[in-house]
Amino acid sequence: MAFWPSVVVATPAHSGVGASLTYRSELLLRPGTLVRVPLGAREVLGVVWDCATTPPEGLTEAKTKAVAGVLEGLPPLNDRWRQLVRFAAQYYQRSLGEVALAALPPQLRDLSNVQLARRLKRRAQASADGPGPAGDVAAGHDLSDEQRQALDALADAKAPVLLFGATGSGKTEVYLQATQRALFSQAEAQVLVMVPEINLTPQLEARFRERFEPLCGAGAVVCLHSGMTPAQRLSSWLAAHTGQARIVLGTRMAVLASLPGLRLIVVDEEHDPSYKSQEGARYSARDLAVYRGKVESEALEANARCQVVLGSATPSLESWHAADQGRYLRLAMPARIGGGALPRLRLVDMNHQPKGAVLAPPLIAAMAERIGRGEQCLVLLNRRGYAPVLACHDCGWKSACPHCSAYRVFHKLDRTLRCHHCGFTERVPRACPDCGNLDVAPVGRGTEQVEEQLAGLLADVKRPDGGPARVARMDADSTRLKGSLEVQLATMHSGEVDVLVGTQMIAKGHDFRRITLVASINADSGLFASDYRAPERLFALLMQAAGRAGRDAAQSATSEMWVQTWYPQHPLFASLKQHDFPAFATTQLTERLSAGMPPYGHQALLRADARTQQAAQAYLNAAAQAAVGLPHFEDVTLYPAVPLTIQRVANVERAQLLVEAASRGALQRFLTAWQPVLLQTRSLPEARGLVRFAVDVDPLVI
Ligand SMILES: [Zn+2]
Ligand SMILES: [Zn+2]
């Protein structure tokens, strides 16, 4: 007797291959079984999605290829995992096979059954010597009242929990205790803990290992992130899939890991943009975590849940809004452990500083004083590649769009101002349209030389030991070499370095005890940006950076956060001064509501790469034309194509087209109907020169 399994294989999003391919098999294969199947001349890894006992119409044994082999020793991927993958593929407009296979470790494709058996045996031995879960574990870790209340509320929560905890409020201890409770609730329970960038949070990993390896065995905690070797990734994935690993610590890719016993998902720093994938299936790992929690909970008995905890000191406005609406349960932990205060905010009005000064003299003086006392300073450069907005420093004019509540972006190449929302385009004015000043320039200019200037200005400053002040730089460039980040962090911890200069990377996670001054040099580009999320990110970045100062309760009273700005009256700073995220969120949400922006409106981008800008835009506009009359066309707004801010990369021209809808459902149904049209449009004469296109649902940057 023969069976007809339908198998999903890795196919590019728009290859035209159907969702799954039908093969022939002598065995009845359970859905989720991993198999090797022939595809063209190759043999590829696939996942059985379904297995029919009669051939699908039109197929015969002669016309169908046989499954080449089953990956032995591996339990099938379960229904919940397949439901998660199906949802992700549908929602983010990608093929099922692409999402499913991207979620599996690449090395799985290349292993023979003998090699696989050896790997599985090695893993089993690694975990066999562990003591296994203990029934009851004396906590032995003191909790603050706030932590205890949060944990109690968490236990009863019937919805995802938004843990709104100040930096230093002890969110990690809440994660640890919630993990412990989940693990001991059930013999096979597993916990997924996600962090934005694992290399930046070595302390978190250390704490989980220290706490749970003695309880659950040496192999109980595994990591899963893109910085691992293929062999390490396979090992972690096998441990998670077979249930040997009880805790998976990972970055966004871990949300798609196979975790058959999943009982708790923690998303730390849930507001962090790195949870949104920027290539392939552009999924949000945070949003998928919430969905996954729901799917897992539905499969459990009535009283049990797979809890989802989203933690942040500055939650995303999407999550904040969900909590306002009661869809998430908000738990607040405003107090810092040890009672230390958050640093005092000092705004430096750059309008009153010597002309041309990149660093204000009072800031330099304050830093010199701290260095002289043996304390450390952190200098934050805001270089997150915001699209440049033009401003006049004399009268305050900015390149706002007359039709939208957005700023138009300065495109250097053709010297135009373009609105990335509605597409409105004008040439860059020669002089300020309001006051005639000729000095119209991008907001936040002139900060490129900060590092050189800083070294010069601090040249005569002495450390307590009489030596000169030492300045170190830390960013993606200086930490590219493996291990160099650890070395740099160590010099900071040991006190060899007095001033650490860097981009947002230095604001994350580190627990430096001797930092008492944090300075933000060029925050302004986040105040006025074409990207409506820029203020949200700036506020989060500054709050996070402020949290680096005064971690030591004894020093927290004298700790300060300095911000240089040309716009000290901006309301963002008023909220920042009070460390008042709720006030900031309310203001931002009110603006978003009136502009119909997320979370009140829903967006998707159609992006096109082509050999010329004209071809990229022609494809997009043709696709928009062809959308007329599609289901829900009346419910969406398609804007004209615009070039990306960085419009040419590696000789490929890039453009995008914004789609907006008031309802998520309408947007989804329209995009699904549009997908085949996008494929057809590719073969029109207009699309000649098109390299690729992609849909980005819920884009983070427009
Ligand atoms: Zn002006
Ligand atoms: Zn506009």
XYZ file of C-alpha atoms and ligand atoms in Angstrom:
704
model
C 0.000 0.000 0.000
C 1.201 3.508 -0.787
C 0.653 6.797 0.997
C 0.736 10.331 -0.372
C 2.383 12.725 2.050
C 2.359 16.423 1.211
C 5.738 17.853 2.142
C 6.870 21.455 2.569
C 10.390 22.240 1.395
C 12.485 25.415 1.381
C 11.144 27.524 -1.467
C 11.769 31.208 -1.989
C 8.729 33.343 -1.237
C 7.703 33.942 -4.810
C 9.011 30.898 -6.641
C 5.544 29.867 -7.716
C 5.936 26.443 -6.102
C 2.753 25.591 -4.220
C 2.514 25.448 -0.450
C 3.519 21.795 -0.417
C 4.554 19.012 -2.815
C 3.032 15.555 -2.962
C 5.309 12.506 -2.706
C 4.810 8.773 -2.395
C 5.710 6.681 0.622
C 5.483 3.057 1.710
C 4.825 4.210 5.276
C 2.093 6.311 6.776
C 4.039 9.374 7.890
C 2.757 11.465 10.759
C 2.420 15.214 10.151
C 5.556 16.976 11.371
C 7.869 14.113 10.392
C 11.200 15.283 8.983
C 12.032 13.677 5.658
C 14.461 13.855 2.762
C 12.796 14.226 -0.600
C 13.992 14.597 -4.184
C 13.498 18.074 -5.673
C 14.795 18.462 -9.198
C 18.248 16.955 -9.225
C 18.794 17.484 -5.500
C 17.662 15.839 -2.321
C 16.301 18.315 0.223
C 14.990 18.397 3.771
C 11.243 18.621 4.127
C 8.491 18.541 6.730
C 5.489 16.279 6.236
C 2.439 18.504 6.514
C -0.204 15.922 5.834
C -0.380 12.300 4.697
C -3.203 11.043 2.488
C -4.156 7.402 1.992
C -5.514 7.987 -1.508
C -3.662 9.813 -4.249
C -4.732 13.439 -4.855
C -6.711 13.857 -8.054
C -4.640 13.533 -11.192
C -1.684 11.949 -9.471
C -0.585 8.382 -9.989
C 2.291 6.372 -8.609
C 4.160 6.794 -11.864
C 3.862 10.579 -11.755
C 4.956 10.922 -8.136
C 8.431 10.670 -6.665
C 9.047 8.625 -3.554
C 10.192 10.064 -0.229
C 13.933 9.359 -0.082
C 14.130 8.805 3.655
C 12.900 9.694 7.123
C 15.149 11.383 9.704
C 15.163 8.591 12.238
C 15.096 9.082 15.962
C 13.444 12.469 15.808
C 9.900 12.867 17.099
C 7.640 14.739 14.635
C 7.242 18.498 14.984
C 3.992 18.937 16.862
C 0.688 20.469 15.750
C 1.231 23.696 17.716
C 4.571 24.281 16.030
C 3.028 23.727 12.633
C 0.171 26.061 13.497
C 2.699 28.750 14.507
C 4.615 28.341 11.246
C 1.429 28.393 9.183
C 0.299 31.586 10.906
C 3.691 33.256 10.450
C 3.775 32.388 6.762
C 0.251 33.655 6.172
C 0.526 36.796 8.235
C 3.909 37.870 6.850
C 3.000 36.875 3.284
C 5.710 34.257 2.766
C 5.679 30.658 1.639
C 5.056 27.929 4.176
C 8.216 26.086 3.180
C 10.410 29.144 3.534
C 9.240 29.811 7.105
C 9.197 26.148 8.152
C 12.663 25.321 6.874
C 14.210 28.587 8.091
C 13.086 27.576 11.580
C 15.154 24.373 11.440
C 18.932 24.266 11.994
C 20.715 24.313 8.606
C 22.947 21.362 9.524
C 19.941 19.087 9.784
C 19.889 19.063 5.965
C 23.305 17.518 5.642
C 23.247 14.738 8.249
C 22.939 11.057 7.472
C 20.845 8.951 9.850
C 24.066 7.533 11.315
C 25.418 11.002 12.032
C 22.074 12.090 13.455
C 21.934 9.055 15.753
C 25.414 9.903 17.021
C 24.385 13.504 17.770
C 21.252 12.375 19.599
C 23.226 9.873 21.668
C 25.779 12.505 22.625
C 23.008 14.840 23.748
C 21.287 12.130 25.761
C 24.518 11.391 27.614
C 25.103 15.079 28.306
C 21.809 15.360 30.129
C 21.691 11.898 31.696
C 23.970 12.811 34.592
C 21.764 15.694 35.686
C 19.731 15.268 38.869
C 16.425 16.034 37.143
C 13.866 18.480 38.421
C 13.496 18.732 42.165
C 9.993 18.825 43.584
C 10.282 21.842 45.773
C 13.067 24.352 45.852
C 13.615 26.758 48.688
C 13.716 30.139 46.982
C 16.442 31.684 49.093
C 16.231 34.825 46.990
C 14.762 37.852 48.661
C 12.071 39.551 46.704
C 10.907 43.124 47.011
C 7.195 43.680 47.618
C 6.817 44.810 44.025
C 8.494 41.680 42.697
C 6.334 39.474 44.896
C 3.145 41.223 43.768
C 4.162 40.916 40.132
C 4.847 37.197 40.540
C 1.509 36.627 42.277
C -0.371 38.499 39.568
C 1.556 36.601 36.924
C 0.443 33.289 38.373
C -3.227 34.199 37.949
C -2.987 36.131 34.690
C -5.297 35.004 31.911
C -3.679 37.257 29.287
C -0.144 38.110 28.170
C 1.610 40.143 30.837
C 3.346 43.442 30.168
C 5.945 43.746 32.920
C 6.605 47.469 33.049
C 9.647 47.645 35.313
C 12.147 50.472 35.672
C 15.803 49.733 34.875
C 17.224 48.168 37.993
C 13.794 47.187 39.361
C 14.711 43.505 39.295
C 12.820 42.211 36.262
C 15.400 39.446 35.822
C 14.628 37.989 39.252
C 10.948 37.921 38.288
C 11.845 36.058 35.089
C 13.945 33.588 37.090
C 11.230 32.877 39.636
C 8.523 32.629 36.989
C 10.776 30.208 35.117
C 11.281 28.130 38.223
C 7.569 27.955 38.870
C 6.856 26.964 35.260
C 9.548 24.285 35.276
C 8.288 22.637 38.398
C 4.634 22.821 37.421
C 5.072 19.866 35.129
C 7.730 17.248 34.480
C 8.402 18.118 30.834
C 7.922 21.877 31.101
C 10.137 24.135 29.022
C 10.739 27.878 29.094
C 11.755 30.201 26.273
C 13.573 33.407 27.242
C 14.211 35.874 24.446
C 16.634 38.781 24.509
C 17.414 41.306 21.750
C 21.134 40.528 21.421
C 22.576 37.669 23.387
C 26.201 38.836 23.250
C 25.239 41.991 25.054
C 23.621 40.176 27.940
C 26.189 37.619 29.145
C 25.099 38.330 32.711
C 21.572 37.108 32.007
C 22.827 33.818 30.615
C 25.142 33.412 33.593
C 22.279 33.961 36.012
C 20.042 31.390 34.336
C 22.832 28.811 34.288
C 23.787 29.476 37.888
C 20.194 29.129 39.039
C 18.979 26.186 36.994
C 21.895 23.946 36.148
C 22.202 22.732 39.758
C 18.453 21.999 39.744
C 17.897 20.529 36.301
C 21.286 19.292 35.150
C 24.214 20.609 33.142
C 22.395 20.475 29.805
C 19.269 22.219 31.040
C 20.029 25.661 29.621
C 20.861 26.100 25.936
C 21.296 29.156 23.734
C 19.918 29.687 20.268
C 21.083 32.637 18.179
C 22.636 33.416 14.830
C 26.135 33.920 16.245
C 26.504 30.184 16.942
C 28.290 27.700 14.703
C 26.043 25.350 12.683
C 27.038 22.468 14.985
C 26.141 24.442 18.114
C 22.814 25.463 16.620
C 21.974 21.875 15.764
C 22.927 20.721 19.231
C 20.740 23.351 20.927
C 17.848 22.709 18.584
C 17.971 18.932 19.178
C 18.083 19.533 22.935
C 15.010 21.762 22.728
C 13.112 19.503 20.335
C 13.703 16.329 22.359
C 12.847 18.085 25.635
C 16.298 17.643 27.177
C 16.797 21.378 27.349
C 14.425 22.925 29.860
C 15.348 26.537 29.139
C 16.156 28.057 25.771
C 17.785 31.482 25.839
C 17.762 33.054 22.440
C 17.315 35.925 20.059
C 14.350 36.426 17.726
C 15.013 33.215 15.763
C 14.333 31.193 18.937
C 10.628 32.028 18.761
C 10.299 29.389 16.013
C 12.255 26.681 17.861
C 10.525 23.374 18.483
C 9.647 23.303 22.203
C 7.141 20.519 22.867
C 6.778 21.313 26.575
C 6.557 25.089 26.335
C 4.948 26.644 29.444
C 6.409 30.158 29.620
C 7.766 32.676 27.116
C 9.690 35.712 28.339
C 10.445 38.526 25.904
C 12.940 40.821 27.601
C 13.271 44.417 26.320
C 10.173 43.718 24.284
C 10.322 47.170 22.657
C 13.657 46.447 20.983
C 13.540 46.800 17.169
C 15.815 43.787 16.705
C 12.835 41.508 17.432
C 11.604 42.416 13.952
C 13.379 40.525 11.224
C 14.587 42.733 8.390
C 15.032 40.068 5.720
C 13.347 36.910 4.481
C 10.072 36.495 6.341
C 10.014 39.843 8.131
C 8.343 38.588 11.279
C 8.101 40.195 14.684
C 9.337 37.659 17.223
C 7.497 39.523 19.981
C 4.184 39.325 18.175
C 4.750 35.663 17.287
C 5.555 34.968 20.953
C 2.139 36.304 21.949
C 0.476 34.178 19.264
C 2.488 31.123 20.291
C 1.454 31.523 23.923
C -2.186 31.521 22.856
C -1.817 28.404 20.673
C 0.074 26.499 23.373
C -2.461 27.513 26.060
C -5.393 26.323 23.958
C -3.840 22.864 23.776
C -3.463 22.613 27.567
C -6.013 21.517 30.130
C -8.401 24.159 31.422
C -6.346 25.557 34.308
C -2.941 25.446 32.674
C -1.498 28.162 30.481
C 1.604 28.917 28.512
C 2.229 32.356 29.967
C 3.802 35.158 27.946
C 5.719 37.911 29.749
C 6.795 41.002 27.830
C 9.262 43.003 29.906
C 10.494 46.564 29.422
C 11.156 49.863 31.153
C 9.902 51.586 28.010
C 7.371 49.266 26.356
C 6.515 49.535 22.676
C 3.452 51.698 22.143
C 1.741 48.677 20.564
C 2.075 46.701 23.786
C 1.238 49.709 25.942
C -1.926 50.257 23.922
C -2.843 46.566 24.200
C -2.552 46.899 27.982
C -4.685 50.086 27.929
C -7.348 48.081 26.123
C -7.143 45.209 28.583
C -5.791 42.706 26.065
C -2.557 42.504 28.088
C -2.223 42.658 31.852
C 0.095 45.505 32.872
C 2.207 44.931 35.987
C 4.298 47.877 37.139
C 7.537 47.742 39.109
C 8.596 51.382 39.346
C 11.146 51.146 42.164
C 14.836 50.388 41.747
C 16.183 47.600 43.912
C 18.167 49.086 46.777
C 16.049 52.222 46.630
C 18.486 54.117 44.394
C 17.007 56.974 42.406
C 17.255 57.232 38.633
C 19.792 59.862 37.604
C 18.818 63.517 37.423
C 18.301 64.861 33.913
C 20.293 67.926 32.880
C 19.392 69.487 29.552
C 22.094 71.522 27.838
C 20.588 74.211 25.605
C 22.925 74.237 22.615
C 21.525 77.636 21.536
C 23.467 79.140 24.432
C 26.787 77.399 23.855
C 29.833 78.834 22.042
C 29.299 78.832 18.268
C 30.410 75.583 16.649
C 30.778 73.679 19.921
C 29.956 70.008 19.459
C 30.415 69.372 23.159
C 29.180 71.977 25.633
C 31.814 73.337 28.051
C 29.673 72.640 31.174
C 29.393 68.982 30.141
C 33.158 68.681 29.691
C 33.672 70.276 33.114
C 31.227 67.862 34.728
C 32.956 64.879 33.120
C 36.385 66.110 34.220
C 35.147 66.359 37.794
C 33.815 62.783 37.738
C 37.004 61.392 36.227
C 39.005 63.187 38.903
C 36.977 61.343 41.542
C 37.615 57.973 39.905
C 34.103 57.677 38.479
C 33.219 56.681 34.919
C 31.250 58.391 32.148
C 29.262 57.038 29.241
C 28.903 59.148 26.087
C 26.060 58.052 23.856
C 26.006 58.822 20.140
C 22.618 58.545 18.491
C 23.544 57.217 15.090
C 20.693 54.948 14.250
C 20.615 56.152 10.657
C 17.536 58.314 10.940
C 16.427 59.726 7.652
C 17.671 63.306 7.635
C 15.081 66.021 8.197
C 16.029 69.598 7.291
C 15.799 72.425 9.805
C 16.575 76.115 10.118
C 18.391 76.844 13.342
C 17.376 80.515 13.242
C 13.592 80.289 13.203
C 12.967 76.601 13.872
C 11.426 75.774 10.449
C 11.505 72.063 9.621
C 10.791 70.156 6.442
C 7.311 69.072 7.532
C 4.958 67.630 4.933
C 2.049 70.002 4.233
C -0.273 67.008 3.764
C 0.758 64.691 6.597
C 1.836 64.726 10.218
C 5.260 63.593 9.034
C 8.565 65.234 8.173
C 9.856 65.057 4.649
C 13.195 63.375 4.159
C 16.211 65.064 2.617
C 17.360 62.997 -0.379
C 20.918 64.001 -1.092
C 21.180 62.392 -4.530
C 18.637 64.568 -6.318
C 18.425 67.276 -3.602
C 14.726 66.763 -2.958
C 12.500 66.678 0.075
C 10.175 63.704 -0.051
C 7.390 62.610 2.236
C 7.731 58.886 2.866
C 4.104 58.768 3.781
C 2.218 60.424 0.915
C 5.052 60.779 -1.598
C 4.852 64.623 -1.847
C 8.146 65.837 -3.362
C 9.780 69.269 -3.752
C 13.272 70.531 -4.496
C 15.313 71.489 -1.457
C 14.772 75.217 -0.865
C 17.831 77.484 -1.269
C 16.920 79.325 1.897
C 14.575 78.853 4.840
C 11.005 79.309 3.473
C 9.973 81.097 6.688
C 12.840 83.488 7.447
C 15.178 83.460 4.447
C 18.170 82.149 6.410
C 20.584 80.441 4.021
C 21.805 77.965 6.606
C 19.269 75.166 6.258
C 20.789 71.830 7.328
C 19.848 68.362 8.534
C 18.840 68.098 12.203
C 21.689 66.739 14.270
C 24.489 67.620 11.842
C 28.083 68.194 12.786
C 28.489 65.425 15.328
C 30.797 63.242 13.267
C 33.859 64.623 15.006
C 32.635 64.051 18.569
C 35.158 61.366 19.370
C 38.201 63.367 18.226
C 36.995 66.473 19.996
C 36.296 64.575 23.165
C 39.798 63.151 23.339
C 41.216 66.655 22.794
C 38.991 68.286 25.392
C 39.803 65.667 28.007
C 43.540 65.634 27.252
C 44.484 67.542 30.402
C 42.052 65.781 32.715
C 43.707 63.582 35.347
C 42.561 60.393 37.011
C 42.934 60.052 40.805
C 46.242 58.232 40.216
C 47.579 61.227 38.266
C 47.439 59.510 34.882
C 45.614 60.997 31.886
C 41.940 60.203 31.338
C 41.386 57.223 29.086
C 38.680 57.216 26.423
C 37.505 54.063 24.679
C 35.092 53.630 21.811
C 32.623 50.793 21.443
C 30.404 50.211 18.457
C 29.670 47.630 15.786
C 33.005 48.380 14.048
C 35.210 48.142 17.108
C 33.605 44.911 18.319
C 33.415 43.007 15.060
C 36.335 40.768 15.968
C 35.293 37.785 18.017
C 36.025 38.306 21.683
C 36.842 42.007 21.317
C 33.534 42.986 22.908
C 34.337 40.935 26.000
C 37.795 42.528 26.213
C 36.344 46.009 25.946
C 33.697 45.282 28.550
C 36.370 43.925 30.880
C 38.470 47.111 30.622
C 35.361 49.096 31.495
C 34.533 46.895 34.472
C 38.089 46.946 35.798
C 38.165 50.739 35.688
C 41.004 51.019 33.175
C 38.744 53.152 31.023
C 37.253 56.414 32.276
C 35.023 57.373 29.381
C 33.216 54.948 27.098
C 31.929 56.408 23.830
C 29.550 54.502 21.615
C 26.234 54.051 19.867
C 23.084 52.512 21.295
C 25.024 49.313 21.851
C 26.557 50.730 25.044
C 23.153 51.582 26.473
C 22.062 47.953 26.664
C 22.180 45.597 29.558
C 25.626 46.172 30.971
C 25.904 46.477 34.678
C 28.730 48.963 35.154
C 28.978 49.861 38.803
C 31.080 53.001 38.594
C 29.261 55.007 35.951
C 27.802 58.163 37.454
C 27.389 60.320 34.346
C 25.713 59.468 31.059
C 25.693 62.016 28.255
C 23.649 62.018 25.062
C 25.371 64.226 22.496
C 23.042 64.313 19.506
C 19.570 63.296 20.535
C 17.848 65.804 18.253
C 17.701 63.650 15.139
C 15.293 61.415 17.061
C 12.990 64.334 17.900
C 12.228 65.314 14.332
C 12.284 62.431 11.926
C 10.241 61.215 9.011
C 9.893 57.969 10.918
C 7.011 58.416 13.336
C 8.571 55.864 15.683
C 11.757 57.896 16.144
C 10.639 59.699 19.347
C 9.564 56.370 20.866
C 13.010 54.934 20.156
C 14.798 58.014 21.408
C 12.879 57.953 24.679
C 13.639 54.258 25.157
C 17.306 54.778 24.340
C 17.697 57.687 26.744
C 15.860 55.884 29.545
C 17.965 52.810 28.998
C 21.178 54.842 28.926
C 20.130 56.694 32.072
C 19.683 53.314 33.714
C 23.405 52.649 33.227
C 24.252 55.403 35.703
C 24.161 54.959 39.435
C 23.622 51.200 39.504
C 25.411 51.376 42.803
C 22.840 52.674 45.279
C 25.519 54.701 47.097
C 26.250 56.676 43.939
C 22.768 56.947 42.541
C 22.017 60.172 44.425
C 24.767 62.022 42.583
C 24.278 60.398 39.185
C 23.325 62.515 36.215
C 22.101 62.158 32.668
C 23.141 65.031 30.396
C 21.370 65.670 27.111
C 22.592 68.247 24.595
C 19.766 69.660 22.498
C 18.753 72.624 20.393
C 15.152 72.017 21.445
C 15.071 71.927 25.261
C 11.347 72.827 25.257
C 10.392 69.625 23.432
C 7.698 67.757 25.427
C 9.687 64.522 25.226
C 12.235 66.003 27.608
C 9.557 67.040 30.111
C 8.477 63.387 30.407
C 12.074 62.197 30.446
C 12.908 64.568 33.299
C 10.193 62.949 35.422
C 11.142 59.472 34.193
C 7.479 59.399 33.264
C 7.016 56.845 30.516
C 3.198 56.675 30.916
C 2.911 60.426 30.236
C 5.156 60.110 27.201
C 3.188 57.124 25.917
C -0.122 58.947 26.336
C 1.123 61.946 24.333
C 2.500 59.751 21.586
C -0.614 57.586 21.381
C -2.810 60.689 21.108
C -0.704 61.851 18.153
C -0.834 58.425 16.555
C -4.607 58.260 16.978
C -5.162 61.587 15.244
C -2.839 60.581 12.388
C -4.277 57.057 12.056
C -0.823 55.562 12.658
C -0.139 52.209 14.349
C -1.396 50.879 16.694
C -4.588 52.621 15.487
C -3.941 52.015 11.795
C -2.182 49.124 10.092
C 0.558 49.243 7.530
C 2.507 47.156 5.077
C 5.246 48.071 2.642
C 5.812 46.683 -0.800
C 9.528 47.007 -1.451
C 11.230 46.666 -4.804
C 14.899 46.379 -5.746
C 15.790 47.070 -9.366
C 18.626 48.081 -11.628
C 17.247 51.603 -11.933
C 15.146 53.695 -9.583
C 12.683 54.218 -12.409
C 12.209 50.459 -12.835
C 11.729 49.912 -9.102
C 9.050 52.613 -8.946
C 7.436 51.481 -12.198
C 6.983 47.985 -10.806
C 5.453 49.292 -7.589
C 3.080 51.652 -9.342
C 2.040 48.932 -11.812
C 1.342 46.599 -8.893
C -0.813 49.313 -7.319
C -2.706 49.792 -10.604
C -3.336 46.075 -10.849
C -4.751 46.036 -7.320
C -7.871 47.960 -8.351
C -10.917 45.825 -7.747
C -9.242 43.226 -5.542
C -11.089 42.125 -2.375
C -10.836 44.867 0.277
C -9.269 47.279 -2.209
C -11.789 49.856 -0.959
C -10.540 49.396 2.603
C -6.868 50.089 1.937
C -4.952 53.150 0.805
C -2.071 52.673 -1.612
C 0.402 55.576 -1.725
C 2.728 56.410 -4.623
C 6.129 54.719 -4.760
C 9.063 56.587 -3.170
C 12.801 55.857 -3.106
C 14.219 54.593 0.172
C 16.270 57.085 2.194
C 19.375 55.136 1.303
C 18.171 54.518 -2.171
C 21.124 52.720 -3.735
C 22.940 49.786 -2.127
C 25.531 47.763 -4.061
C 24.289 49.204 -7.350
C 20.730 48.163 -6.670
C 18.094 50.887 -6.535
C 15.465 50.548 -3.841
C 11.939 51.912 -3.613
C 8.852 51.237 -1.554
C 5.130 51.720 -1.567
C 3.060 52.148 1.578
C -0.248 50.357 2.123
C -2.503 51.492 4.964
C -5.739 50.173 6.377
C -7.879 50.945 9.396
C -8.329 47.256 10.206
C -5.737 44.514 10.440
C -8.143 41.964 8.975
C -8.840 44.056 5.881
C -5.124 44.638 5.333
C -4.425 40.918 5.666
C -7.154 39.883 3.247
C -6.088 42.513 0.730
C -2.423 41.431 0.889
C -3.360 37.794 0.389
C -5.370 38.697 -2.695
C -2.563 40.959 -3.915
C 0.182 38.310 -3.662
C -0.579 36.525 -6.995
C -0.991 39.926 -8.660
C 2.496 40.911 -7.475
C 3.849 37.794 -9.158
C 2.008 38.472 -12.414
C 3.120 42.108 -12.432
C 6.700 40.889 -12.371
C 6.388 39.624 -15.933
C 4.916 42.880 -17.320
C 7.149 45.086 -19.510
C 7.067 47.772 -16.773
C 8.889 45.413 -14.441
C 11.915 44.926 -16.677
C 14.983 45.511 -14.531
C 13.264 44.413 -11.325
C 15.618 42.346 -9.159
C 13.248 41.367 -6.376
C 10.244 42.466 -4.386
C 9.118 41.808 -0.832
C 6.180 42.596 1.400
C 6.905 43.889 4.899
C 3.877 43.613 7.196
C 3.872 45.912 10.262
C 7.112 47.591 9.128
C 9.156 49.288 11.824
C 10.555 51.977 9.557
C 8.706 53.682 6.726
Zn 14.234 80.027 9.258
Zn 3.008 63.626 3.254
